[in-house]
Short mmCIF file of C-alpha atoms in Angstrom, two decimals:
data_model
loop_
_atom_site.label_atom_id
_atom_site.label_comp_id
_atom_site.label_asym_id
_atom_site.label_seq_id
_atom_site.Cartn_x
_atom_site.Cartn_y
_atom_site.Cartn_z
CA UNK A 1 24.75 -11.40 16.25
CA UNK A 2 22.62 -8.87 17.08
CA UNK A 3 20.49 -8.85 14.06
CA UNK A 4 19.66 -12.60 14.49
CA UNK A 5 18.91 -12.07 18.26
CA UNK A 6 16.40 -9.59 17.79
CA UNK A 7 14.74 -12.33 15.08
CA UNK A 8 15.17 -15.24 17.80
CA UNK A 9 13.21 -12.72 20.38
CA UNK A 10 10.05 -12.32 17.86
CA UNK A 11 10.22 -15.80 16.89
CA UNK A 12 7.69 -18.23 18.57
CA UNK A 13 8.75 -22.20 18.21
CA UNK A 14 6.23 -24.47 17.91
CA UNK A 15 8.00 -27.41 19.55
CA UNK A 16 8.94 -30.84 18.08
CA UNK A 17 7.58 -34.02 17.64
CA UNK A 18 8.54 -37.56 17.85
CA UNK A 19 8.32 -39.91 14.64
CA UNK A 20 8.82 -43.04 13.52
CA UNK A 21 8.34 -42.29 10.08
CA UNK A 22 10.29 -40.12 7.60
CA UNK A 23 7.78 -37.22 6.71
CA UNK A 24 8.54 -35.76 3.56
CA UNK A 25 9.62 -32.66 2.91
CA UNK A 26 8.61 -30.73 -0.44
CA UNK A 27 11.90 -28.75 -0.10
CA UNK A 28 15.03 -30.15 -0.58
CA UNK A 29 17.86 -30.18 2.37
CA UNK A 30 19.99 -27.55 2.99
CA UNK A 31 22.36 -29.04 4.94
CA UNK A 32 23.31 -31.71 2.61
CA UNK A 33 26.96 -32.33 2.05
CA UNK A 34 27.42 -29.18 3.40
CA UNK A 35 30.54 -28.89 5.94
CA UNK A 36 30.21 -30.31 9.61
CA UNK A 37 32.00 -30.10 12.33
CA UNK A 38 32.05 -31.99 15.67
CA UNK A 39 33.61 -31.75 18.95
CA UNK A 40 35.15 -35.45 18.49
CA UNK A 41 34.37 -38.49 16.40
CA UNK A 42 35.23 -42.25 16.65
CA UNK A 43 36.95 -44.14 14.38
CA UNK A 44 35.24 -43.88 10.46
CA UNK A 45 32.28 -41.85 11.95
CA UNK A 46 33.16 -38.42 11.40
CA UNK A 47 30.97 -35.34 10.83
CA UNK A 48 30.44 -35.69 7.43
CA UNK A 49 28.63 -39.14 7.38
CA UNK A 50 25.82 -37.10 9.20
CA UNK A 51 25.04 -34.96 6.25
CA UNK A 52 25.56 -36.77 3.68
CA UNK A 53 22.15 -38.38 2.51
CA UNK A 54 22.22 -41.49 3.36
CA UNK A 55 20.31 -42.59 6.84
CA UNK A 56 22.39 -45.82 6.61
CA UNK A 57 25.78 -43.47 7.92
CA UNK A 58 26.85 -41.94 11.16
CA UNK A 59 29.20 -40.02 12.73
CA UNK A 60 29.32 -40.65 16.48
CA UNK A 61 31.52 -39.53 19.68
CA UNK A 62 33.27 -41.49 22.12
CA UNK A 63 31.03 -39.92 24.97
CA UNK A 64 27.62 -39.26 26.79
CA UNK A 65 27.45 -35.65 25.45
CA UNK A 66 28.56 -33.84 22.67
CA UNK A 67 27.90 -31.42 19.45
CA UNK A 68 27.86 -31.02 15.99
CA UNK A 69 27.28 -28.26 14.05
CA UNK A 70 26.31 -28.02 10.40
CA UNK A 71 27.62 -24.70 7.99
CA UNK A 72 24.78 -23.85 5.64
CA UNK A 73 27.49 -21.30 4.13
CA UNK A 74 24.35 -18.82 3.61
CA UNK A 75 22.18 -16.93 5.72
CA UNK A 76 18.93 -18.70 5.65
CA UNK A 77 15.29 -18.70 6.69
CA UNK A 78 15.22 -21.76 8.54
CA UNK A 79 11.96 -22.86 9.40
CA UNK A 80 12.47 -26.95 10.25
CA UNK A 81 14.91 -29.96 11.36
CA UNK A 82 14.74 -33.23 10.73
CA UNK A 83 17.10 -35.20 12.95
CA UNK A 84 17.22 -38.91 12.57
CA UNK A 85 18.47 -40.71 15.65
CA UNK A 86 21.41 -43.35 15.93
CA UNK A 87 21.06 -44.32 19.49
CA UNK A 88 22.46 -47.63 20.96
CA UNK A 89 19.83 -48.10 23.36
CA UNK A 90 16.34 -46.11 24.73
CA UNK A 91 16.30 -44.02 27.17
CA UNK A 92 15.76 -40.50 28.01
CA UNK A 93 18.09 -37.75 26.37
CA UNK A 94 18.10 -33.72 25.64
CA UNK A 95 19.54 -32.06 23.10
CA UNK A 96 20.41 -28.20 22.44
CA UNK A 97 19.63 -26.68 19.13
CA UNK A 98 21.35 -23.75 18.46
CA UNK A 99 22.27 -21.29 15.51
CA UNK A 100 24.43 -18.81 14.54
CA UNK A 101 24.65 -16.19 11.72
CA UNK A 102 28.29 -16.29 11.99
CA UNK A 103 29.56 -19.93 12.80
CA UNK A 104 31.41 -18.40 15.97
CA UNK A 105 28.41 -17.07 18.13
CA UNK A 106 25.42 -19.08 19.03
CA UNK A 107 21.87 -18.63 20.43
CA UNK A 108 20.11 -21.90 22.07
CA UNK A 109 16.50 -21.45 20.25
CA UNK A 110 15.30 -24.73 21.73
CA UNK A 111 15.51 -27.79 23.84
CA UNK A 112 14.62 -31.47 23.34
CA UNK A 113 14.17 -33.43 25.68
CA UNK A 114 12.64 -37.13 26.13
CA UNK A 115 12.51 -40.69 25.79
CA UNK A 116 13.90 -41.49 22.03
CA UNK A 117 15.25 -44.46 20.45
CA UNK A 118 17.41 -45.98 17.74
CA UNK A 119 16.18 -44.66 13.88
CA UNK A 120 13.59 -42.59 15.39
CA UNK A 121 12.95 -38.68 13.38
CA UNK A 122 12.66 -35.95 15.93
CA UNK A 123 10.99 -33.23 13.79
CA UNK A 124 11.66 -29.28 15.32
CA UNK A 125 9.64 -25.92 13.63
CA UNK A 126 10.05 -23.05 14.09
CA UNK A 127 7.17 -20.05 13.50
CA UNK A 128 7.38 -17.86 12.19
CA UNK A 129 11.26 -19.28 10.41
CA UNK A 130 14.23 -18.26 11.86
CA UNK A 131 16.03 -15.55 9.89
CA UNK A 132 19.89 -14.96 9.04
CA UNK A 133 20.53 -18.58 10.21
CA UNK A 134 24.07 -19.71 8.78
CA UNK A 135 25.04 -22.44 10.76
CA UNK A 136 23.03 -25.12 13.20
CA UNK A 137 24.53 -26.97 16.12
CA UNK A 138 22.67 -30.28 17.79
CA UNK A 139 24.42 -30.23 22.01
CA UNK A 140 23.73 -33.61 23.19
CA UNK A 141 23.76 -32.72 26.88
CA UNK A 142 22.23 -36.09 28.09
CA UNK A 143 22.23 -39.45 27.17
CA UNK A 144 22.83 -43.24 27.96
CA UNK A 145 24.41 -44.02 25.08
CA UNK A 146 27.44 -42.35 22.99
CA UNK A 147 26.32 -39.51 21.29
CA UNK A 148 25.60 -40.07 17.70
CA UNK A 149 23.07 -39.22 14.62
CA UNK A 150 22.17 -40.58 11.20
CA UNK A 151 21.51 -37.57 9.35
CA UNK A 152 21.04 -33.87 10.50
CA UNK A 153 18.50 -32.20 8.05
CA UNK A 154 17.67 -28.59 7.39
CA UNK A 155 14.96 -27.03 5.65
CA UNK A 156 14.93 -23.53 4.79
CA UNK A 157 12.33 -20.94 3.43
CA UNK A 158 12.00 -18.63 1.27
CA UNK A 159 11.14 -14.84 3.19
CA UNK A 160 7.58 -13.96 2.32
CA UNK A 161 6.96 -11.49 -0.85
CA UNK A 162 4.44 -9.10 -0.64
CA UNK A 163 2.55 -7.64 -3.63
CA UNK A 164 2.61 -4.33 -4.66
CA UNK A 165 -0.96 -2.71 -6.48
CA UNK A 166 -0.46 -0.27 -9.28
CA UNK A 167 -4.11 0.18 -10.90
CA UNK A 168 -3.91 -3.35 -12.92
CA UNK A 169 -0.12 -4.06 -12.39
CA UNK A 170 0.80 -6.03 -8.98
CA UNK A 171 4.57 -6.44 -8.88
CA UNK A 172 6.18 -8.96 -6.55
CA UNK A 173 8.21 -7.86 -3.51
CA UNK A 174 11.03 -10.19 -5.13
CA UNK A 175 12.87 -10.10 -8.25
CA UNK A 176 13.79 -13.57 -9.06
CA UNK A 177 12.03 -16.89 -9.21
CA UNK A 178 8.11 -15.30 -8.91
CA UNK A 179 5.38 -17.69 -9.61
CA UNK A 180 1.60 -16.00 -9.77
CA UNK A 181 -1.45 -17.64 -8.82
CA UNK A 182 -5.19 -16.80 -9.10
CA UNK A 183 -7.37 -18.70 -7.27
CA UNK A 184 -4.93 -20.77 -6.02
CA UNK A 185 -3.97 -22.02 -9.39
CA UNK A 186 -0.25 -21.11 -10.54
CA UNK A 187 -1.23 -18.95 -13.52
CA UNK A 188 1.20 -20.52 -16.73
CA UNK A 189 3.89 -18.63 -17.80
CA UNK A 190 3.37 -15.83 -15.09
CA UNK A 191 6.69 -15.88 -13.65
CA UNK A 192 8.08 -12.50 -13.95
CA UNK A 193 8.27 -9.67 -11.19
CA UNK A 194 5.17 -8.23 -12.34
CA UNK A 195 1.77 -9.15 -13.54
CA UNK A 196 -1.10 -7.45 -15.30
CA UNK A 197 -4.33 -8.54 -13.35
CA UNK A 198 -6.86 -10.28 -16.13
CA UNK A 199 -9.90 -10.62 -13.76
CA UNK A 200 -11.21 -10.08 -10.88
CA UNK A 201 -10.76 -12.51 -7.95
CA UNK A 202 -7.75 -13.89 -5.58
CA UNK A 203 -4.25 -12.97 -6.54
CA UNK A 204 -1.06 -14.45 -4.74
CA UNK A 205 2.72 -14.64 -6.33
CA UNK A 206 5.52 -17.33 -4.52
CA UNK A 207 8.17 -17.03 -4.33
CA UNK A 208 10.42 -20.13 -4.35
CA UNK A 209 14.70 -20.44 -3.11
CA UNK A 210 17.40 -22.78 -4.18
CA UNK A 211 16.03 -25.83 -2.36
CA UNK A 212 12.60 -25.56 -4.02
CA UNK A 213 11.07 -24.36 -1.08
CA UNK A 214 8.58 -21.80 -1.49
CA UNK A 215 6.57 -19.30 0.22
CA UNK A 216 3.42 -17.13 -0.23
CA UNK A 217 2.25 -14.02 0.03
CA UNK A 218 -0.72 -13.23 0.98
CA UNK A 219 -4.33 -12.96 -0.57
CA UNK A 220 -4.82 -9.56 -2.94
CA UNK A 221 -8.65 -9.75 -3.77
CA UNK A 222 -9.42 -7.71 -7.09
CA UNK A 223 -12.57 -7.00 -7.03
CA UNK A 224 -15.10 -4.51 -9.41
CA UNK A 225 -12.45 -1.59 -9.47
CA UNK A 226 -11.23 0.42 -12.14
CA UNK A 227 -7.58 0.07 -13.13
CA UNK A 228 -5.38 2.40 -14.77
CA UNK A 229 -3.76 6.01 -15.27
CA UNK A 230 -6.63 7.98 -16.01
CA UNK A 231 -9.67 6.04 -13.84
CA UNK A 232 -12.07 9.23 -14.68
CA UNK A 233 -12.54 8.48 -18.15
CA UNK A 234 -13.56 4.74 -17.56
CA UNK A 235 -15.95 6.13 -14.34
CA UNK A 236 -18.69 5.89 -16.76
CA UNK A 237 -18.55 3.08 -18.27
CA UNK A 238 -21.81 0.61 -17.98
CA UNK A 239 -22.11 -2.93 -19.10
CA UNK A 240 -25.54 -4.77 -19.05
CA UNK A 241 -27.53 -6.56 -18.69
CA UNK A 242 -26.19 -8.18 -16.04
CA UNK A 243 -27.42 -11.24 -15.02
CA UNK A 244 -26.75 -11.88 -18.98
CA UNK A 245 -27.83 -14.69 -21.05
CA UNK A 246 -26.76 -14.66 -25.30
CA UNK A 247 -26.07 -10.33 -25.23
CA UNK A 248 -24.09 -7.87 -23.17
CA UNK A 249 -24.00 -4.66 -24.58
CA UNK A 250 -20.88 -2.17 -22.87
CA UNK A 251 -21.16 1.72 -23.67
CA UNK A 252 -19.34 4.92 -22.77
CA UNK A 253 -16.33 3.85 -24.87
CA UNK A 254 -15.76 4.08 -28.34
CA UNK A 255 -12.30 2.97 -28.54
CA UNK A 256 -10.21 -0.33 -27.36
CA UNK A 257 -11.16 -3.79 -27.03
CA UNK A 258 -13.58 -5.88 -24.56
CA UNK A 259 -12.23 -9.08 -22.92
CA UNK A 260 -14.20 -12.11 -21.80
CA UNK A 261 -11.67 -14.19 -19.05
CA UNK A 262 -13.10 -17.17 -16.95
CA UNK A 263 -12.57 -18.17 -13.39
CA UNK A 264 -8.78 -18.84 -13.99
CA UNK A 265 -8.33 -15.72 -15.37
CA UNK A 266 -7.70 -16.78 -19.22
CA UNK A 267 -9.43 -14.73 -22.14
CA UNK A 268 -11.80 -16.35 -23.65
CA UNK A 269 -13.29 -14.19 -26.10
CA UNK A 270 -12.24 -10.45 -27.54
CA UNK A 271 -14.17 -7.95 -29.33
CA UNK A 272 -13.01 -4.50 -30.66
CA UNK A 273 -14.64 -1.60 -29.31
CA UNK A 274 -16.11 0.79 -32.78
CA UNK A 275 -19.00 2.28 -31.10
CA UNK A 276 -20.17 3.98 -28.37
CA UNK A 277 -22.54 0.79 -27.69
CA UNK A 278 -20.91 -2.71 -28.58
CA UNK A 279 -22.70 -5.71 -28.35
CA UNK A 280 -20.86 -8.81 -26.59
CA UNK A 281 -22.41 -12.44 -28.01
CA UNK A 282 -22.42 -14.64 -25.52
CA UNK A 283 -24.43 -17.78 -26.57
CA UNK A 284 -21.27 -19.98 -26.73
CA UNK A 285 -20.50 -19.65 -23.21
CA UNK A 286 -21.74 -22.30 -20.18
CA UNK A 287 -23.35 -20.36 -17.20
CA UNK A 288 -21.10 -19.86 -14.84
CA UNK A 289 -19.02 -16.03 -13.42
CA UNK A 290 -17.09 -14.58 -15.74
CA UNK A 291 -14.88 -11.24 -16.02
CA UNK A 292 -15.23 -8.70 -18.38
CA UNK A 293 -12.33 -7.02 -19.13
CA UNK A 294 -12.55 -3.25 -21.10
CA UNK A 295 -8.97 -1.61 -21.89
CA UNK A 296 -8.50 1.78 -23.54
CA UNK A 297 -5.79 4.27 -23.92
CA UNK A 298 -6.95 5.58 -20.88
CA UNK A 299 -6.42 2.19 -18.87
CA UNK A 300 -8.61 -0.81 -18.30
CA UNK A 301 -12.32 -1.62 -16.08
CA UNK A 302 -12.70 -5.29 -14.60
CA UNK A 303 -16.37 -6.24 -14.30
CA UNK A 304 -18.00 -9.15 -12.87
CA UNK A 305 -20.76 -10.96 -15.07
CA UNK A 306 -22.92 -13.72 -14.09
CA UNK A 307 -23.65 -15.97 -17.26
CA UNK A 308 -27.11 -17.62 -16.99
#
């Protein structure tokens, strides 16, 4: 436990909030039909009607106070609960939550406490998520009816990847299920650990876990910069005019190929390099910002290019 109560130390919770109305989650729940355990149940209402999907479905306890505990059967990011109330009658309660990385020993993370009512959500975050959490215990330790709830849900995230710059390679902190995004738009097909950059502007990868929950890292900005092994031999490398309008013309290469990509990073238009001066039409193009991308044995220059 001492892992997880270092995280619980650095971890600032937000609170909860009461609702009324089932907010949706884009993840899916992690505590769904996973084992539960209580410290008693009445009759047909046992443990496992409070995880398994269906809001209609209770367990319940003979008693005023009480627990159940959910085991995710993973260590998880946890970074929300959704707990749907089956209360008899209104009236003030408060309610534990606590976790464990074990399923034996538990930290209390936060308290609830307040005037609730039959089919009412209580909604708990947590920021940043708790880390390492395997298992997630509700202690009713007031209330003025028998202890009892609907559905216990748990939503975990993913950690947050970082990205890693290598001249025009950024590689993902994770190594498995990577999505890429440039400008904010998921880039197709760019779901590996690694991506070559295309352009300049705003580079991000997610990463996403089982429950289709997924996190971000955050913003690289690419700007005018060379990229590559050997940067000196691109160093001099002009292109110009620039503000353009039907001609660029790039020189100080004589070898390699020149790359028009828009604003989402897709190429657009490729000419071969055979002269130390190559011209670049660009009469078919809208105005607008565009990259120009110029790749050689010696590694690759991103340049910005306004289109008038």
């Amino acid at each position: 436990m001492k892992n997880l109560k270092n995280v619980i130390l650095l971890s600032v919770i937000t609170g909860f909030c009461f609702s009324s109305a089932y907010a949706q989650n884009a993840c899916s729940n992690a505590a769904l039909n996973k084992p539960a355990t209580a410290v008693s149940s009445y009759s047909i209402e046992i443990p496992s009607r409070a995880v398994d999907g269906d809001v209609n479905t209770n367990w319940c306890t003979p008693g005023f106070e009480g627990w159940i505990q959910v085991d995710l059967q993973n260590q998880l990011s946890v970074d929300s609960l959704k707990l749907h109330v089956n209360q008899f009658s209104p009236g003030n309660t408060i309610h534990e939550i606590k976790i464990s990385d074990d399923m034996e020993n538990w930290i209390l993370v936060d308290t609830l406490s307040g005037f609730t009512f039959e089919h009412q959500i209580l909604t708990v975050n947590f920021h940043p998520a708790l880390s390492n959490v395997r298992g997630v215990m509700i202690n009713t330790i007031s209330s003025n009816s028998w202890v009892a709830w609907y559905e216990i849900e748990v939503y975990a995230s993913s950690p947050k990847p970082t990205i890693i710059q290598n001249g025009d390679m950024l590689t993902s902190s994770s190594t498995i299920n990577n999505q890429w995004y440039f400008n904010g738009n998921a880039i197709p097909d760019a779901t590996s650990q690694s991506y070559t950059v295309n352009g300049h502007g705003d580079y991000q990868v997610g990463v996403s876990n089982e429950y289709g929950c997924e996190s971000k890292s955050e913003i690289l900005t690419i700007t005018d910069i060379t990229l590559g092994i050997n940067e000196m031999a691109l160093m001099n490398v002009k292109m110009y005019p620039n503000p353009a309008n039907d001609h660029i013309l790039i020189e100080g290469v004589t070898k390699g190929k020149i790359e028009v990509l828009n604003l989402q990073g897709q190429v657009i238009g490729c000419v071969n390099i055979a002269d130390q001066k190559t011209s670049v039409n660009l009469s078919d193009l809208t105005g607008g910002v565009y990259s120009i991308k110029i790749t050689t044995r010696d590694g690759s220059v991103v340049k910005k290019l306004l289109k008038q």
